[in-house]
Coordinates of C-alpha atoms in Angstrom, one line a residue:
M17 CA 26.3 38.0 3.1
T18 CA 28.5 38.7 0.1
A19 CA 27.1 37.5 -3.2
V20 CA 29.2 36.5 -6.1
D21 CA 28.3 38.0 -9.3
P22 CA 28.9 36.6 -12.9
G23 CA 32.2 37.8 -14.4
E24 CA 34.2 37.2 -11.3
C25 CA 36.3 34.1 -10.5
D26 CA 34.6 30.9 -9.6
P27 CA 32.5 31.6 -6.3
I28 CA 34.6 29.3 -3.9
A29 CA 37.9 31.2 -4.8
R30 CA 36.0 34.5 -4.4
Q31 CA 34.5 33.7 -0.9
A32 CA 37.9 32.4 0.2
A33 CA 39.3 35.9 -0.5
V34 CA 36.3 37.7 1.0
S35 CA 35.4 35.5 4.1
P36 CA 38.2 33.0 4.5
D37 CA 37.4 32.1 8.1
R38 CA 33.7 31.7 7.7
T39 CA 32.5 28.1 8.0
A40 CA 31.2 27.1 4.5
I41 CA 30.0 23.6 5.0
R42 CA 29.4 21.4 8.0
W43 CA 28.8 17.6 7.8
P44 CA 27.4 16.5 11.1
A45 CA 27.4 12.8 10.3
S46 CA 31.3 12.9 10.1
D47 CA 31.7 15.8 12.7
D48 CA 33.6 17.6 10.0
S49 CA 33.4 21.3 8.7
V50 CA 35.4 23.4 6.4
T51 CA 36.0 27.2 6.1
F52 CA 35.8 28.8 2.8
E53 CA 39.6 29.2 2.8
A54 CA 40.1 25.3 3.6
L55 CA 37.4 24.5 1.0
D56 CA 39.3 26.5 -1.5
R57 CA 42.5 24.6 -0.9
R58 CA 40.6 21.3 -1.0
V59 CA 39.1 22.2 -4.3
E60 CA 42.4 23.3 -5.7
T61 CA 44.0 19.8 -4.7
W62 CA 41.1 17.9 -6.2
A63 CA 41.1 20.1 -9.4
V64 CA 44.6 19.2 -9.9
G65 CA 43.8 15.6 -9.4
L66 CA 40.8 15.9 -11.8
R67 CA 43.0 17.7 -14.4
D68 CA 45.6 14.9 -14.2
H69 CA 43.0 12.1 -14.5
R70 CA 41.4 13.6 -17.4
G71 CA 44.8 13.3 -19.2
A72 CA 46.6 15.7 -21.7
D73 CA 44.4 14.7 -24.8
P74 CA 42.5 18.0 -25.7
D75 CA 39.7 15.8 -26.9
A76 CA 39.3 14.5 -23.2
Q77 CA 38.8 18.2 -22.0
G78 CA 35.2 18.0 -22.6
P79 CA 32.8 20.9 -21.3
R80 CA 31.0 18.4 -19.0
I81 CA 32.1 16.1 -16.1
G82 CA 29.6 14.0 -14.2
V83 CA 29.5 13.8 -10.4
C84 CA 27.9 10.5 -9.1
V85 CA 29.1 10.1 -5.4
E86 CA 27.1 9.4 -2.3
D87 CA 29.4 11.1 0.2
R88 CA 28.4 14.7 0.6
A89 CA 31.8 16.1 1.5
D90 CA 33.2 14.5 -1.6
F91 CA 30.3 15.9 -3.6
V92 CA 31.1 19.5 -2.6
A93 CA 34.9 19.1 -3.4
V94 CA 34.2 17.5 -6.7
L95 CA 31.6 20.2 -7.6
G96 CA 34.2 22.9 -6.8
A97 CA 37.0 21.0 -8.7
I98 CA 34.7 20.7 -11.8
W99 CA 34.0 24.4 -11.8
R100 CA 37.8 25.2 -11.1
V101 CA 38.9 23.3 -14.3
G102 CA 36.4 25.1 -16.3
A103 CA 33.9 22.3 -16.8
S104 CA 30.2 22.0 -16.1
A105 CA 29.0 19.6 -13.5
V106 CA 26.4 16.9 -14.5
L107 CA 24.5 15.9 -11.4
L108 CA 23.9 12.2 -11.3
D109 CA 21.9 10.1 -8.7
P110 CA 24.5 7.8 -7.1
G111 CA 21.6 5.4 -5.9
A112 CA 20.0 5.0 -9.2
P113 CA 20.5 1.8 -11.3
D114 CA 23.3 1.9 -13.9
R115 CA 20.7 1.7 -16.6
T116 CA 19.0 5.0 -15.3
V117 CA 22.4 6.8 -14.9
Q118 CA 23.4 5.7 -18.5
Q119 CA 20.3 7.3 -19.8
C120 CA 21.4 10.6 -18.2
L121 CA 24.9 10.1 -19.7
D122 CA 23.4 9.5 -23.1
V123 CA 21.6 12.8 -22.8
S124 CA 24.3 15.0 -21.4
D125 CA 27.5 13.3 -23.0
P126 CA 30.1 14.1 -20.3
A127 CA 33.8 13.6 -21.0
A128 CA 34.0 11.6 -17.7
V129 CA 32.2 10.7 -14.5
V130 CA 33.5 10.9 -10.9
V131 CA 32.2 7.8 -9.0
E132 CA 32.8 5.8 -5.9
S133 CA 34.1 2.2 -6.6
P134 CA 34.3 2.4 -10.4
A135 CA 34.7 -1.4 -10.5
D136 CA 31.1 -1.8 -9.4
R137 CA 29.8 0.5 -12.1
D138 CA 28.7 -0.7 -15.6
L139 CA 28.7 2.6 -17.5
D140 CA 29.7 3.5 -21.0
T141 CA 31.9 6.3 -20.3
R142 CA 35.3 7.1 -18.7
L143 CA 35.2 6.7 -14.9
I144 CA 37.3 8.6 -12.3
D145 CA 37.7 7.2 -8.8
V146 CA 36.8 10.0 -6.4
A147 CA 39.3 8.4 -4.0
A148 CA 42.1 9.3 -6.3
L149 CA 41.2 12.9 -6.7
G150 CA 42.9 13.9 -3.4
D151 CA 46.3 12.9 -4.8
G152 CA 46.7 16.2 -6.6
T153 CA 50.2 17.7 -6.1
P154 CA 49.8 20.9 -3.9
S155 CA 52.8 22.5 -5.8
A156 CA 50.8 22.3 -9.0
S157 CA 47.8 24.7 -9.5
V158 CA 44.7 25.1 -11.5
P159 CA 43.9 28.9 -11.7
P160 CA 40.2 29.8 -11.0
T161 CA 38.4 30.3 -14.3
D162 CA 36.3 33.1 -15.3
W163 CA 32.7 32.9 -14.0
A164 CA 31.1 34.3 -17.2
A165 CA 27.3 34.8 -17.1
E166 CA 26.4 32.5 -20.0
R167 CA 28.9 29.8 -19.1
E168 CA 27.2 26.5 -18.5
A169 CA 27.7 25.5 -14.8
V170 CA 25.4 22.6 -14.2
V171 CA 23.4 20.1 -16.0
A172 CA 20.4 18.7 -13.8
F173 CA 17.7 16.2 -14.7
T174 CA 14.0 16.5 -14.2
S175 CA 12.4 13.8 -12.3
G176 CA 11.6 11.7 -15.3
T177 CA 8.3 10.4 -14.0
T178 CA 6.7 10.3 -17.4
G179 CA 9.6 9.2 -19.7
R180 CA 13.4 9.7 -20.3
P181 CA 15.2 12.2 -18.2
R182 CA 15.7 15.5 -19.6
G183 CA 19.0 17.3 -19.1
V184 CA 18.5 21.0 -18.1
R185 CA 21.3 23.3 -18.7
L186 CA 21.9 25.9 -15.9
A187 CA 24.1 28.8 -16.8
V188 CA 26.2 30.9 -14.2
R189 CA 23.6 33.7 -14.7
T190 CA 20.9 31.2 -13.9
L191 CA 22.3 30.1 -10.6
A192 CA 23.4 33.8 -9.6
A193 CA 19.9 35.1 -10.3
S194 CA 18.2 32.3 -8.3
V195 CA 20.7 32.9 -5.3
G196 CA 20.1 36.6 -5.4
G197 CA 16.3 36.2 -5.5
W198 CA 16.4 33.9 -2.6
A199 CA 18.7 36.0 -0.6
D200 CA 16.5 39.1 -1.0
R201 CA 13.6 37.2 0.2
L202 CA 15.0 35.3 3.1
G203 CA 17.5 37.9 4.4
S204 CA 19.2 36.7 7.6
A205 CA 17.2 33.3 7.5
A206 CA 19.8 32.1 5.1
E207 CA 22.7 32.5 7.4
C208 CA 22.9 28.8 8.4
W209 CA 20.9 26.3 6.4
L210 CA 20.1 22.6 6.9
D211 CA 20.2 20.7 3.6
P212 CA 18.7 17.3 4.1
L213 CA 17.6 16.7 0.5
P214 CA 19.4 14.8 -2.4
V215 CA 22.1 16.9 -3.7
H216 CA 21.6 15.7 -7.3
H217 CA 18.2 17.5 -7.3
M218 CA 17.6 21.2 -7.2
G219 CA 16.1 21.1 -3.7
G220 CA 19.4 19.7 -2.2
F221 CA 21.7 21.3 -4.6
M222 CA 20.8 24.9 -4.3
P223 CA 21.3 25.3 -0.6
I224 CA 24.9 24.4 -1.2
V225 CA 25.2 27.0 -4.1
R226 CA 23.5 29.6 -2.0
A227 CA 26.0 29.0 0.9
I228 CA 29.0 29.3 -1.7
G229 CA 27.4 32.2 -3.5
L230 CA 26.5 34.2 -0.4
G231 CA 29.2 33.3 2.0
T232 CA 26.8 31.6 4.4
T233 CA 26.9 28.1 6.0
A234 CA 25.2 24.9 4.8
V235 CA 24.8 22.0 7.2
V236 CA 24.7 19.1 4.8
E237 CA 23.4 15.5 5.8
R238 CA 20.7 13.1 4.5
P239 CA 18.9 12.3 7.9
P240 CA 17.3 8.8 7.9
D241 CA 14.2 9.8 9.9
P242 CA 12.4 12.7 11.3
E243 CA 13.9 12.4 14.8
R244 CA 17.3 13.1 13.2
I245 CA 16.1 16.1 11.3
G246 CA 14.7 17.4 14.5
A247 CA 17.9 16.9 16.4
L248 CA 19.9 18.5 13.7
L249 CA 17.6 21.6 13.9
A250 CA 17.9 21.8 17.6
D251 CA 21.7 21.2 18.0
H252 CA 23.1 23.3 15.3
S253 CA 21.6 26.9 15.7
L254 CA 20.1 26.6 12.3
T255 CA 18.3 29.5 10.8
G256 CA 16.5 27.6 7.9
V257 CA 15.8 24.3 6.4
S258 CA 14.6 22.9 3.1
L259 CA 12.1 20.0 3.4
V260 CA 9.6 18.2 1.2
P261 CA 6.0 18.0 2.4
T262 CA 6.4 14.4 3.6
Q263 CA 9.3 15.3 5.8
L264 CA 7.5 18.2 7.3
S265 CA 4.4 15.9 8.0
A266 CA 6.6 13.3 9.6
L267 CA 8.3 15.9 11.8
L268 CA 4.9 17.2 13.0
D269 CA 3.6 13.6 13.5
A270 CA 6.7 13.0 15.7
G271 CA 5.8 15.8 18.0
W272 CA 8.4 18.3 16.7
S273 CA 8.3 21.9 17.7
P274 CA 10.5 24.5 15.8
P275 CA 13.5 25.9 17.9
D276 CA 13.7 29.6 18.5
A277 CA 16.6 30.2 16.1
L278 CA 14.6 28.7 13.1
S279 CA 13.3 31.4 11.0
A280 CA 12.4 29.6 7.8
V281 CA 11.0 26.1 6.9
L282 CA 11.2 26.0 3.0
V283 CA 8.8 23.4 1.8
G284 CA 8.6 22.5 -1.9
G285 CA 9.2 19.8 -4.5
A286 CA 5.6 18.8 -4.3
P287 CA 2.2 20.6 -3.4
V288 CA 1.9 21.4 0.3
P289 CA -1.6 20.3 1.3
T290 CA -3.9 22.8 3.0
A291 CA -4.2 20.6 6.1
L292 CA -0.4 20.4 6.4
R293 CA -0.1 24.1 6.0
R294 CA -2.7 24.7 8.8
H295 CA -1.2 22.1 11.1
A296 CA 2.4 23.5 10.7
L297 CA 1.1 27.2 11.3
D298 CA -0.8 26.1 14.3
R299 CA 2.3 24.5 15.8
G300 CA 4.3 27.8 15.3
V301 CA 6.3 26.5 12.3
P302 CA 7.8 29.4 10.3
L303 CA 6.3 28.0 7.0
W304 CA 7.7 29.2 3.7
P305 CA 6.0 27.3 0.9
T306 CA 7.8 27.5 -2.4
Y307 CA 7.4 27.0 -6.1
G308 CA 10.2 26.3 -8.5
T309 CA 11.4 24.1 -11.2
T310 CA 14.7 22.6 -12.3
E311 CA 14.6 24.9 -15.3
T312 CA 14.7 27.9 -13.0
A313 CA 17.3 26.5 -10.5
S314 CA 14.4 26.0 -8.1
G315 CA 13.5 29.8 -7.8
V316 CA 10.2 31.1 -9.0
A317 CA 8.1 32.2 -5.9
I318 CA 8.0 31.8 -2.2
A319 CA 5.4 32.6 0.4
T320 CA 6.1 34.0 3.8
P321 CA 4.2 33.0 6.9
D322 CA 2.5 36.2 6.9
D323 CA 1.2 35.7 3.3
L324 CA -0.4 32.5 4.4
H325 CA -2.8 34.1 6.9
D326 CA -5.0 35.5 4.3
R327 CA -4.0 33.1 1.4
I328 CA -3.3 29.8 2.9
D329 CA -2.7 28.0 -0.4
T330 CA -0.5 30.5 -2.1
V331 CA 3.2 29.9 -3.0
G332 CA 3.7 33.5 -2.7
R333 CA 5.0 36.4 -4.8
P334 CA 7.5 35.7 -7.6
L335 CA 11.1 36.4 -6.6
D336 CA 12.7 39.7 -7.6
G337 CA 13.7 39.5 -11.4
V338 CA 11.3 36.6 -12.1
N339 CA 8.4 37.4 -14.5
V340 CA 5.5 35.2 -14.2
T341 CA 2.4 35.2 -16.4
I342 CA -0.7 32.9 -16.7
R343 CA -1.5 32.0 -20.2
D344 CA -4.1 29.9 -22.0
P345 CA -2.3 26.6 -22.8
E346 CA -3.9 26.5 -26.3
T347 CA -3.7 30.1 -27.5
G348 CA -0.8 31.3 -25.4
A349 CA -2.9 34.5 -24.7
A350 CA -2.7 35.9 -21.2
V351 CA -5.7 35.1 -19.0
D352 CA -7.4 37.3 -16.5
S353 CA -6.6 37.6 -12.7
G354 CA -7.8 34.5 -10.9
V355 CA -8.2 32.5 -14.0
T356 CA -6.3 29.1 -14.1
G357 CA -4.0 28.7 -17.1
E358 CA -0.3 27.6 -17.7
I359 CA 2.5 29.2 -15.7
V360 CA 5.0 30.9 -17.9
V361 CA 8.3 32.1 -16.4
D362 CA 10.8 34.5 -17.9
G363 CA 13.9 36.1 -16.5
P364 CA 17.6 35.6 -15.9
S365 CA 17.0 32.6 -13.6
V366 CA 15.4 30.5 -16.6
T367 CA 17.5 27.9 -18.2
P368 CA 19.2 28.7 -21.5
G369 CA 18.0 25.3 -22.8
Y370 CA 18.1 21.5 -22.6
C371 CA 20.9 19.2 -23.6
D372 CA 19.0 18.0 -26.7
E373 CA 18.0 21.7 -27.5
S374 CA 14.3 21.1 -27.2
G375 CA 12.2 23.2 -25.0
E376 CA 8.8 24.5 -24.4
W377 CA 9.4 28.3 -24.9
S378 CA 6.8 30.9 -26.1
A379 CA 7.5 34.6 -26.8
A380 CA 6.5 35.2 -23.1
G381 CA 9.1 32.7 -21.6
L382 CA 9.4 29.2 -20.4
R383 CA 6.2 27.1 -20.5
T384 CA 6.4 25.2 -17.3
G385 CA 3.6 22.8 -18.0
D386 CA 2.3 23.7 -14.5
L387 CA -1.2 25.0 -14.0
G388 CA -1.8 28.0 -11.8
S389 CA -3.4 31.5 -11.4
I390 CA -2.3 34.8 -10.0
E391 CA -4.4 37.0 -7.7
D392 CA -3.3 40.4 -6.4
G393 CA 0.3 39.4 -7.2
F394 CA 0.2 36.1 -5.3
L395 CA 0.8 32.8 -7.3
F396 CA -1.4 29.8 -6.8
V397 CA -0.4 26.4 -8.3
A398 CA -3.2 23.9 -9.4
G399 CA -1.2 21.0 -10.7
R400 CA 0.4 19.7 -13.9
L401 CA -1.0 20.4 -17.3
D402 CA -0.2 16.9 -18.3
D403 CA -1.8 15.4 -15.2
R404 CA -5.3 16.3 -16.4
I405 CA -7.6 13.3 -17.0
V406 CA -9.9 13.2 -20.1
S407 CA -12.7 10.9 -19.4
G408 CA -15.7 10.7 -21.8
G409 CA -14.8 14.2 -23.1
E410 CA -14.8 15.7 -19.6
T411 CA -11.5 17.2 -18.6
I412 CA -10.9 16.5 -14.8
D413 CA -8.3 18.1 -12.6
P414 CA -6.8 15.3 -10.4
H415 CA -5.5 17.7 -7.8
A416 CA -9.1 19.0 -7.3
V417 CA -10.3 15.4 -6.7
E418 CA -7.3 14.9 -4.4
R419 CA -8.3 18.0 -2.3
V420 CA -11.8 16.6 -1.9
V421 CA -11.0 13.1 -1.2
G422 CA -8.2 14.3 1.3
E423 CA -10.8 16.0 3.5
H424 CA -12.3 12.6 4.5
P425 CA -11.1 12.1 8.0
A426 CA -9.8 8.6 7.4
V427 CA -7.6 9.6 4.4
E428 CA -4.0 10.2 5.3
A429 CA -2.8 10.7 1.7
V430 CA -4.2 10.4 -1.8
A431 CA -3.1 10.5 -5.3
V432 CA -5.4 10.6 -8.3
V433 CA -4.4 9.4 -11.8
G434 CA -6.1 8.6 -15.2
I435 CA -6.4 4.9 -16.1
P436 CA -6.7 3.9 -19.7
D437 CA -10.2 2.8 -20.4
D438 CA -11.6 1.3 -23.6
R439 CA -15.0 3.0 -23.2
W440 CA -14.2 6.4 -21.6
G441 CA -10.6 6.9 -22.9
E442 CA -9.5 7.5 -19.3
R443 CA -11.2 6.8 -16.0
V444 CA -10.4 8.2 -12.6
G445 CA -8.3 6.1 -10.2
A446 CA -7.3 6.9 -6.7
A447 CA -4.6 5.5 -4.4
V448 CA -5.3 6.2 -0.7
V449 CA -3.5 5.8 2.5
T450 CA -6.1 5.3 5.2
D451 CA -6.5 5.3 8.9
D452 CA -7.9 1.7 9.5
A453 CA -9.4 2.7 12.7
A454 CA -11.5 5.4 11.2
L455 CA -12.8 3.0 8.4
P456 CA -14.7 0.2 10.3
D457 CA -16.3 -0.9 7.0
S458 CA -14.9 -1.6 3.7
A459 CA -12.6 1.4 2.9
T460 CA -13.5 1.5 -0.9
A461 CA -17.2 1.4 -0.2
T462 CA -16.9 4.2 2.4
L463 CA -14.9 6.3 0.1
D464 CA -17.0 5.6 -2.8
A465 CA -20.1 6.8 -1.0
Y466 CA -18.2 10.0 0.1
A467 CA -17.1 10.7 -3.3
R468 CA -20.8 10.4 -4.6
E469 CA -21.8 13.1 -2.1
H470 CA -18.9 15.5 -2.8
L471 CA -17.8 15.0 -6.4
R472 CA -19.7 15.4 -9.7
A473 CA -20.0 12.0 -11.5
P474 CA -17.1 12.4 -14.1
A475 CA -14.7 13.3 -11.3
R476 CA -15.6 10.4 -8.9
P477 CA -12.7 7.7 -8.8
K478 CA -14.0 4.6 -10.5
T479 CA -11.2 2.6 -9.0
W480 CA -9.9 2.7 -5.4
T481 CA -6.7 1.2 -4.3
V482 CA -5.4 1.3 -0.6
V483 CA -1.7 1.6 -0.3
Q484 CA 0.8 1.7 2.6
T485 CA 2.5 4.9 1.2
I486 CA 2.2 7.1 -1.8
P487 CA 5.1 6.4 -4.3
R488 CA 7.3 9.4 -4.9
T489 CA 10.5 10.2 -6.8
A490 CA 13.7 11.0 -5.2
S491 CA 12.9 14.7 -5.3
G492 CA 9.6 14.1 -3.4
T493 CA 7.1 14.6 -6.3
V494 CA 4.4 12.1 -6.5
D495 CA 5.3 9.3 -9.0
R496 CA 2.0 9.1 -10.9
A497 CA 3.4 6.4 -13.3
A498 CA 4.1 4.1 -10.4
I499 CA 0.7 4.8 -9.0
R500 CA -1.0 4.0 -12.3
D501 CA 0.9 0.7 -12.3
L502 CA -0.2 -0.1 -8.6
I503 CA -3.9 0.6 -9.4
R504 CA -3.9 -1.5 -12.5
D505 CA -2.1 -4.4 -10.8
D506 CA -4.8 -4.2 -8.1
E507 CA -7.6 -4.6 -10.5

């Protein structure tokens, strides 16, 4: 693997020079693949088209260009073309309503957005049809630009489950540090990676960046079901894959067993329940639970399968170059080993800031808003600081309640939220997916009795809502705002 460092030309041009014949990207859905040399030529052509469609007006040469395309082959070419013309790529969800996309545009202010079918979009910005970018004249050229460390490379958006999306600025050094940290930890497992996650989120974006940065291969497809994921893993000699917990659970429920070539199943984007971890390890899955944020280009910590034998719930040790401390969220003081506090991250993989120049920084680094602890160098994540429920003066950790309720044999999934309450300020509400066969009586009565036996009074759910699935965002995190609405609608 040949990593591209800041200061060199853009990484696609660099890998085309170093490993021209290496397969860069495979798209099984279209039975297509491209070497680094061929990808570089495609990017060059598309960069010419992008430059031409931006026009000669210097004011049109803005530092950011949005990419909002469904086709994954087009996404990679557009990304490379944006970097080749010296711009930063704004990652947008092509499946989101125009109103949601416009919110992201208002935050990031790109000069233009590359889309499919511009006539079908109602967006207040200049739109460039992705179909026209391949018209670039091969005789023209766009020389690779400097890959300077502090140059902004990407704007990505946080999940936005609690309000308007936040535009996170990721510099070249942010991506390079994340890629280097992952490479050191994964080793040869990074050689051929399946990327089945949304490419506008870090979980789906970074496998592409790692392939480009390391000169390895990314197999890029958004499979519709676990059977397709299993088939891809079996048929393409893959060494690694990135999944969210629901995908891993569905794979195991479908009877999947990992092929011999598979060295790493990275699972992140949401907490990985203890029961799922044990189930995966019992089935021989090379499980690597991860912890990261958009603000760190997904890279903070990763646990190896060996780490889990003695510390089943850890997300592992911080990656090389990442400094993680646990601090009192009120005072900012460091807490003792094993004590829960706010996770604070520092190092070159941390964002230089947000589009609106806001941020939650302390002298120690980026305040993640996540709760966790460190024991013997291993990081444990306990949930979100702003997920905590305050009921009658008692502070309740919803994730602790979820762990207890989730141990009931009839509960397949659970999410706990605070519901506004005139008397208590908030009351605990739980949305549960149940196995009907295991609950012969009223589900809510049975679970209420269980909670009375296993939870102290303030932490017991006062409202139970049985749902078919737990709502999640596109990145796989629990959509607590949607759950809160479901519970209130059910009352």
